[in-house]
CSV table of C-alpha atoms in Angstrom, one decimal:
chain,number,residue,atom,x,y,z
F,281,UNK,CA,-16.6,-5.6,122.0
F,282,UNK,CA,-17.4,-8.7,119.9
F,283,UNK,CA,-14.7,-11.7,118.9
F,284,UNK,CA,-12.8,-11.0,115.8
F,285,UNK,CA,-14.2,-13.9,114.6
F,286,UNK,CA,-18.0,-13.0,114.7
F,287,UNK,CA,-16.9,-9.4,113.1
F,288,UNK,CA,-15.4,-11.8,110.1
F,289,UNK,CA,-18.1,-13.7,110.2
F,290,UNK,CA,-20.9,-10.9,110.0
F,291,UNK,CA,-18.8,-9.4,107.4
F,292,UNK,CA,-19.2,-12.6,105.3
F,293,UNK,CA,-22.8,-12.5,105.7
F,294,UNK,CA,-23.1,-9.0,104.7
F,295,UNK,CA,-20.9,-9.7,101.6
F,296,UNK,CA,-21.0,-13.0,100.6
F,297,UNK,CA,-17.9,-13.1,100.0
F,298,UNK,CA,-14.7,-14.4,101.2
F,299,UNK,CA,-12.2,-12.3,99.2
F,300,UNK,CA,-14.4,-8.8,99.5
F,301,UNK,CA,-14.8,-9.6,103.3
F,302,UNK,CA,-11.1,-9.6,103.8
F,303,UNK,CA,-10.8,-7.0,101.8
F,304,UNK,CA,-13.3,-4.6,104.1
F,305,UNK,CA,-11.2,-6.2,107.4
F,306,UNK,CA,-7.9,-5.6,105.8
F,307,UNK,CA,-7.1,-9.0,106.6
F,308,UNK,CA,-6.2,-11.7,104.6
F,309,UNK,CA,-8.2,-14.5,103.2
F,310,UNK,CA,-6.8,-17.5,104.6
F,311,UNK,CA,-7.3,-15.7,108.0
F,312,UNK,CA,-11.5,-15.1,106.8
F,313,UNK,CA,-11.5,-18.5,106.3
F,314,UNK,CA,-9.5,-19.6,109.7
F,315,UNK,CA,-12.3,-18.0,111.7
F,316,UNK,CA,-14.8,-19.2,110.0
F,317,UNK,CA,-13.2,-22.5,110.3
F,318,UNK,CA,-12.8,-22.0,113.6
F,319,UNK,CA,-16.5,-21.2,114.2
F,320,UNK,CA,-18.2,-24.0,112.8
F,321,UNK,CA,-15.9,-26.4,114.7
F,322,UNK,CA,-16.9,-24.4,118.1
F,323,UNK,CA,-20.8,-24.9,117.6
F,324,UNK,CA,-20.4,-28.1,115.3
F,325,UNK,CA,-22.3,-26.9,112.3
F,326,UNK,CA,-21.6,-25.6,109.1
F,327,UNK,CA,-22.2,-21.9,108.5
F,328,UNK,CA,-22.1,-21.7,104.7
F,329,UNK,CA,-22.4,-23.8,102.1
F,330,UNK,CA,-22.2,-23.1,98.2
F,331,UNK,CA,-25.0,-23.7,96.0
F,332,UNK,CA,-23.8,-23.8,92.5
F,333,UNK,CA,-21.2,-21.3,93.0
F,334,UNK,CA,-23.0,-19.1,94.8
F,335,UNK,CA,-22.1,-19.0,98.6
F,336,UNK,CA,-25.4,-19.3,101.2
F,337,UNK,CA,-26.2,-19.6,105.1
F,338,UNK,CA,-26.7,-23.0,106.8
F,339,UNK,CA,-29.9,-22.6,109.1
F,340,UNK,CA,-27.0,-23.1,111.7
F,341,UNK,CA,-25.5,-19.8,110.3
F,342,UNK,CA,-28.6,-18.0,109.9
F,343,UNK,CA,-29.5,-18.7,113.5
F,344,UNK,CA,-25.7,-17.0,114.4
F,345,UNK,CA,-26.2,-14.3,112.2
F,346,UNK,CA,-29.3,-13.2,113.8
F,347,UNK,CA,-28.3,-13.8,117.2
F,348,UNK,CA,-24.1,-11.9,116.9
F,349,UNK,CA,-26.0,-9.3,114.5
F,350,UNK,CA,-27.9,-8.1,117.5
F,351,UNK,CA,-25.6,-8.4,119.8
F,352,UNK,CA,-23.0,-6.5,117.4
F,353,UNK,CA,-25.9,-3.9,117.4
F,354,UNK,CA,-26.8,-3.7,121.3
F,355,UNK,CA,-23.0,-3.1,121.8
F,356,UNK,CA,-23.0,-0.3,119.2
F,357,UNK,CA,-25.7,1.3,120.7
F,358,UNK,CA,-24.0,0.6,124.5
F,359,UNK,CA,-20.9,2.3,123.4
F,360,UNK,CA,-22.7,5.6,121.5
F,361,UNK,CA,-24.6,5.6,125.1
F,362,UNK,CA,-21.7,5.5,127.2
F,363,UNK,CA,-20.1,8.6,125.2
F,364,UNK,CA,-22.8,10.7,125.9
F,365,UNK,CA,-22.5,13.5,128.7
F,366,UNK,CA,-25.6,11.6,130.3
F,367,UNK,CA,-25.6,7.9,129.4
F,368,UNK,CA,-29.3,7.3,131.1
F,369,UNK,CA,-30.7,9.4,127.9
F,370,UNK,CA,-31.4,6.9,125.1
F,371,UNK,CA,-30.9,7.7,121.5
F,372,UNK,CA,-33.8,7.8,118.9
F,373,UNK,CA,-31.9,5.9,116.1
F,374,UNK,CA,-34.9,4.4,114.3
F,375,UNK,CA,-36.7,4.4,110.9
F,376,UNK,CA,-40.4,4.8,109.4
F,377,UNK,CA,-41.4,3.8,105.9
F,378,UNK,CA,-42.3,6.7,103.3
F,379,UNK,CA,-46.1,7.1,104.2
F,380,UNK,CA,-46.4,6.7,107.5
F,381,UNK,CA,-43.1,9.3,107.6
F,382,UNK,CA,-45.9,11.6,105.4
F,383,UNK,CA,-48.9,11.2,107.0
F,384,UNK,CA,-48.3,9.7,110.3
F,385,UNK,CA,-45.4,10.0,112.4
F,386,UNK,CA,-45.0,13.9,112.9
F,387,UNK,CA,-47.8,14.2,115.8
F,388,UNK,CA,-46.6,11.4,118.1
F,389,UNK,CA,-42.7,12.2,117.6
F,390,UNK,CA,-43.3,16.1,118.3
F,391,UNK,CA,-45.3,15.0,121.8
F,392,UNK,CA,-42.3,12.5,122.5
F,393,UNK,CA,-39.6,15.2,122.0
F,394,UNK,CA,-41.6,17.7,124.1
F,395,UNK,CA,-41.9,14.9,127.1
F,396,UNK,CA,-37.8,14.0,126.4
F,397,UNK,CA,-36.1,17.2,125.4
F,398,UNK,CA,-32.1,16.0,126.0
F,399,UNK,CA,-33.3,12.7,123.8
F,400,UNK,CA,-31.2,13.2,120.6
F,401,UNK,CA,-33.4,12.0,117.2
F,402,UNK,CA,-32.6,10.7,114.2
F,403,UNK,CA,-35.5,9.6,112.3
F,404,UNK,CA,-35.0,7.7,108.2
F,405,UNK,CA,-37.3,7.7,106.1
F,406,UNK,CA,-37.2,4.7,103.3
F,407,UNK,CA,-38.9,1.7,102.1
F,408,UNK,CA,-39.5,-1.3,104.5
F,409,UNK,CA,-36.8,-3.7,102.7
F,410,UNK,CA,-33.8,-0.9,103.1
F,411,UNK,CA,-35.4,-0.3,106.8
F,412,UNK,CA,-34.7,-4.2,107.6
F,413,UNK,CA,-31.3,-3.8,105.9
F,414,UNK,CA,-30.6,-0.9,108.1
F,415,UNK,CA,-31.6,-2.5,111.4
F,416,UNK,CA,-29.4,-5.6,110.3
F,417,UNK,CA,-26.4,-3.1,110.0
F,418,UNK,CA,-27.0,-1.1,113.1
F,419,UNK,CA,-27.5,1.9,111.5
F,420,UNK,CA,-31.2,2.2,112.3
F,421,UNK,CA,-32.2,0.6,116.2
F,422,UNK,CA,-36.1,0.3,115.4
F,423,UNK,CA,-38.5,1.3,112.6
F,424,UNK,CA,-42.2,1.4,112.3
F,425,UNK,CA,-43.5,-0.2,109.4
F,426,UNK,CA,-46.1,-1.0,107.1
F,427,UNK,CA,-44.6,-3.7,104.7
F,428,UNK,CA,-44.4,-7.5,105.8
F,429,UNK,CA,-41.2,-9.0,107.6
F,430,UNK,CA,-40.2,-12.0,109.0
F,431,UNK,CA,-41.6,-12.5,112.6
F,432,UNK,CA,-38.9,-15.1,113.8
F,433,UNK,CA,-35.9,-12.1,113.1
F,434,UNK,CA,-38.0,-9.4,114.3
F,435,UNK,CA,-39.9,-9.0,117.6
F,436,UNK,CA,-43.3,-6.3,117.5
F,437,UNK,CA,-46.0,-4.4,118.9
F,438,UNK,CA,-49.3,-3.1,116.4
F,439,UNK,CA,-49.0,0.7,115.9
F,440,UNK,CA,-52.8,1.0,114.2
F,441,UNK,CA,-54.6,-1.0,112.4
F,442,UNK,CA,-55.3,1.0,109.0
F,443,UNK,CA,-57.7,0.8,105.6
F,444,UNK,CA,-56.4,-0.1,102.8
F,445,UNK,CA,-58.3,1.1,99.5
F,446,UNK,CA,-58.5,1.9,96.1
F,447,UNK,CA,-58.9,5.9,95.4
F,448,UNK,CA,-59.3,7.7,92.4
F,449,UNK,CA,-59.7,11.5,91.5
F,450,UNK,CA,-63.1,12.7,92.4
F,451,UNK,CA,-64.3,13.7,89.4
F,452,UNK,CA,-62.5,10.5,87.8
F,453,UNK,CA,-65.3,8.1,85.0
F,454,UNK,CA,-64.8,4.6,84.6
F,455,UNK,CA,-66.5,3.6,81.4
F,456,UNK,CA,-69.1,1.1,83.6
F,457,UNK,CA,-69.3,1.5,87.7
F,458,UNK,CA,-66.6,-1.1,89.2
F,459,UNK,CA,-68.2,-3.5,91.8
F,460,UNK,CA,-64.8,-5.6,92.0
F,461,UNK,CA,-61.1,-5.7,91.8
F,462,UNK,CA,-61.5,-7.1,88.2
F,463,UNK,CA,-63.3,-4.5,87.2
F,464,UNK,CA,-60.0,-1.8,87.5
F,465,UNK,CA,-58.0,-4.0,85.5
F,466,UNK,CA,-58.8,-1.6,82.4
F,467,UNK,CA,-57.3,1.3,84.3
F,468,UNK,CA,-53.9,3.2,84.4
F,469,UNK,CA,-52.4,1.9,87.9
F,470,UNK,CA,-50.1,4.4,90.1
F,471,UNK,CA,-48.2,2.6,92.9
F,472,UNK,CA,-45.0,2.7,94.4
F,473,UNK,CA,-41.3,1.1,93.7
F,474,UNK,CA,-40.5,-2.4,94.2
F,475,UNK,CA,-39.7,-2.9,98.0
F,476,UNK,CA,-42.0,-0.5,99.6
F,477,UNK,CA,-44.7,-1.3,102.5
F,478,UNK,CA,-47.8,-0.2,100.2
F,479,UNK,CA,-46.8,-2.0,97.1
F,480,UNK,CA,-46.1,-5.3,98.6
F,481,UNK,CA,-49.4,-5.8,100.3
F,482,UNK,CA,-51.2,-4.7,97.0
F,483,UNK,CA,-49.2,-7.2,95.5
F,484,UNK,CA,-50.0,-9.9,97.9
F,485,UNK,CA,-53.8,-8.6,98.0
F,486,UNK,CA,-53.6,-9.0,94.1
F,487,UNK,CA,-52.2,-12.8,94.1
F,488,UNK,CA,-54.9,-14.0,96.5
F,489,UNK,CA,-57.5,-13.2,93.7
F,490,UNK,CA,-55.3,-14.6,91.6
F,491,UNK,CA,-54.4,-11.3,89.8
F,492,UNK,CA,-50.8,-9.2,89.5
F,493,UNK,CA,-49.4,-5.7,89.0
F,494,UNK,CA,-49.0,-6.2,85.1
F,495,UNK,CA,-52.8,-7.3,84.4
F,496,UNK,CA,-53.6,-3.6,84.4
F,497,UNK,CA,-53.4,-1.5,81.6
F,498,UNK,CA,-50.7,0.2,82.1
F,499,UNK,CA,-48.7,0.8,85.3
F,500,UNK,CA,-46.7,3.9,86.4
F,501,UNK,CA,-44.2,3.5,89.8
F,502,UNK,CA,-43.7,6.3,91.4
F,503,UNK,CA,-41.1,6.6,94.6
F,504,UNK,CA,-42.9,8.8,96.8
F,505,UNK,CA,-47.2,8.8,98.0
F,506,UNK,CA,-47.1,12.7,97.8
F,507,UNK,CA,-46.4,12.6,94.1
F,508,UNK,CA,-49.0,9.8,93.8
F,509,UNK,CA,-51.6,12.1,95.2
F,510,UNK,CA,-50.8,14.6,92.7
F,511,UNK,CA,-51.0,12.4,89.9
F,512,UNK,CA,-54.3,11.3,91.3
F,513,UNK,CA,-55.4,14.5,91.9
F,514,UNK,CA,-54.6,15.2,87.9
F,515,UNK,CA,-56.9,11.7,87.2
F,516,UNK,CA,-53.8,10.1,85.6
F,517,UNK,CA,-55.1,7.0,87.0
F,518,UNK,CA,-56.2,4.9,89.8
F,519,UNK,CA,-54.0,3.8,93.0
F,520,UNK,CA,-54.0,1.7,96.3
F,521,UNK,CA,-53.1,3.5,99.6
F,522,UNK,CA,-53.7,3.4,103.1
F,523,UNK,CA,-56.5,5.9,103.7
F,524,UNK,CA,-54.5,7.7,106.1
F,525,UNK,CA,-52.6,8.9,103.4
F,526,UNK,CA,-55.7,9.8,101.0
F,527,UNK,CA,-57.8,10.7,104.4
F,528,UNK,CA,-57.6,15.0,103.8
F,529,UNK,CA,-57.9,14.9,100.1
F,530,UNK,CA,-61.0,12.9,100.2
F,531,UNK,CA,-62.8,15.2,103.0
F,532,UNK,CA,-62.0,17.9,100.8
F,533,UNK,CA,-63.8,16.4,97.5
F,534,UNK,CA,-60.5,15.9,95.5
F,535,UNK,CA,-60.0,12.4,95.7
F,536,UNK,CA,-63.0,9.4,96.6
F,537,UNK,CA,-62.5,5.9,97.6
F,538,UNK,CA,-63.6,3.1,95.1
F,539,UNK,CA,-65.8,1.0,96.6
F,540,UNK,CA,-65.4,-2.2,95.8
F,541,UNK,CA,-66.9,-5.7,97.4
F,542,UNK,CA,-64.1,-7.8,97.2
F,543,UNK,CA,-61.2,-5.4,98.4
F,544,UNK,CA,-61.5,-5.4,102.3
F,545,UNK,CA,-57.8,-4.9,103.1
F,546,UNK,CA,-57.1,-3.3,106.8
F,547,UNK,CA,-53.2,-3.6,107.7
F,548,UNK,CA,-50.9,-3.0,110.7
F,549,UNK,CA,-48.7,-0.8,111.1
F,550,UNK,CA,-46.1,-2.1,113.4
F,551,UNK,CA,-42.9,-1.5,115.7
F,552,UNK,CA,-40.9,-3.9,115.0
F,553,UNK,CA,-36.9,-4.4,116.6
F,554,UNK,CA,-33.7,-7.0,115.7
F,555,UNK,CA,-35.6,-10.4,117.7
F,556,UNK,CA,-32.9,-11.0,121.1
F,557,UNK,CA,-31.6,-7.6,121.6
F,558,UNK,CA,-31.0,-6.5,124.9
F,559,UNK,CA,-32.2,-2.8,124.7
F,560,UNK,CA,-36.1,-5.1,123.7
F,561,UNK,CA,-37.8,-3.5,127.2
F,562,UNK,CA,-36.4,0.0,126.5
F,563,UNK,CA,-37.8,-0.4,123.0
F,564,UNK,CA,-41.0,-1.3,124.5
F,565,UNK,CA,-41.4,1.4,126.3
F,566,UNK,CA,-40.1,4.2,123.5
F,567,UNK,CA,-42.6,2.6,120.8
F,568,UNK,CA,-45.7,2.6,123.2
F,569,UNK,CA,-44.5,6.0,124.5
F,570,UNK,CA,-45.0,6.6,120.8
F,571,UNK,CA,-47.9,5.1,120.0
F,572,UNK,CA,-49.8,6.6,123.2
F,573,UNK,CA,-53.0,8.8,122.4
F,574,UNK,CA,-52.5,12.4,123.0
F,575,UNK,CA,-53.6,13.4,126.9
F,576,UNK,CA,-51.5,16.1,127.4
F,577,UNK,CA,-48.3,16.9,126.8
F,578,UNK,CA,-47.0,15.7,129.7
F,579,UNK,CA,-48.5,12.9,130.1
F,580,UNK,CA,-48.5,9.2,131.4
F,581,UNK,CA,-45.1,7.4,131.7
F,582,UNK,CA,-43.8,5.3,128.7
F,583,UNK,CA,-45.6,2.5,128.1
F,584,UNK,CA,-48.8,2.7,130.3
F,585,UNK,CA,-50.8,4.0,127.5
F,586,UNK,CA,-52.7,1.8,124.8
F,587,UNK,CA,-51.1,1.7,121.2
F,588,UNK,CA,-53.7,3.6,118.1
């Protein structure tokens, strides 16, 4: 059980907020600001400070938020453990962004519930930026994801390393052959909401040849990469997806890759868990277990077998 003064502190950094964070603790707010008080006088650094009126971490609060948020988790996590009828079983708690829940995860979750029957699962689905939120608030334990984050909160291992193209409708004419990104920029673009996996490395893809989103001709977001494919399949426009996600539509002749010289784009996929939690071996193991080729169904132990 964590100090009453790291819950009210973690509370502050979730809400930003004095006054709402006493509220949620149904404690006053001259007690909030007593153990914050009484924090930054025990490690000698301020934890917030206020820029304009807007209240912000210190890097010394930052560096205790990450550090009591994973420790907040890990004894979450202990406790659910503990309350199970066998407390060597570990929970699957953990979260995948939308397309690799679509087009990737179902095969190596199936083999890892046959090999662990008693393991209870609960699997999210969601974009990478509420995935991070949710690990931050213990509600998720790991995801696997395809959108950036920040290596020095999160520790990982590479999933797959996966193409990342343009794709059109089959049948779909350009009114001259593109040979470059520029060349699209005449096109209807379909792509997913702000905050997902896919659209941020488009966007980042985008910047580097000194392009964005709203250069297109018109853009359509659209929340979900099954819905996409449809829409491509009806050539409503152009798109940029893993090829994982495209892969069966193409071999069947609906959709095509664009080929285009100056989009070369392969990106991880990776585990990736709150950086300094306890549980980080067991994590290991679980996410290599899941990222093992199939051999059989009973197969090696966890984490002998090579990530793909």
């Amino acid at each position: 059980m964590l100090d009453l003064r790291i819950e009210t502190f973690l509370m502050v950094c979730e809400t930003m907020n004095y006054t709402k964070a006493a509220r949620r603790l149904n404690i006053t707010q001259p007690a909030v600001s007593q153990h914050i008080r009484y924090l930054e006088e025990y490690y000698g650094k301020k934890l917030f400070c206020y820029s304009g009126k807007k209240l912000t971490l210190t890097r010394a609060g930052e560096m205790l938020r990450q550090v009591s948020g994973a420790m907040r988790n890990d004894e979450d996590l202990l406790r659910r453990r503990i309350k199970e009828e066998d407390p060597e079983v570990f929970p699957l708690y953990f979260g995948v962004t939308k397309t690799i829940g679509e087009y990737v995860i179902a095969k190596p979750l199936a083999r890892y519930m046959r090999r662990h029957p008693d393991t209870p699962v609960q699997m999210e689905i969601s974009n990478t930026d509420v995935l991070l939120r949710h690990m931050r608030e213990g509600i998720i334990h790991f995801a696997l994801v395809e959108g950036y984050f920040n290596s020095r909160e999160y520790d990982s291992i590479p999933y797959a390393m996966v193409p990342f193209v343009p794709v059109c409708a089959a049948g779909h004419r350009f009114s001259a052959e593109p040979y470059q990104t520029r060349d699209l920029l005449g096109e209807n673009l379909i792509l997913r909401e702000q905050g997902s996996g896919t659209r941020m490395i488009l966007e980042r893809q985008l910047n580097a040849m000194n392009l964005q989103i709203g250069d297109f001709r018109r853009v359509c977001e659209i929340g979900g990469m099954h819905a996409i494919l449809q829409m491509l399949q009806e050539d409503a426009g152009i798109s940029f997806m893993y090829l994982s996600a495209a892969q069966s539509l193409i071999d069947q002749g609906v959709l095509r890759q664009i080929p285009l010289r100056d989009f070369h784009t392969p990106h991880a996929f990776n585990f990736i868990w709150e950086r300094g939690s306890v549980h980080e071996p067991i994590y290991r193991e679980i996410c290599a277990e899941l990222g093992m080729k199939e051999r059989t169904d009973r197969g090696p132990a966890a984490g002998s077998g090579q990530s793909g």
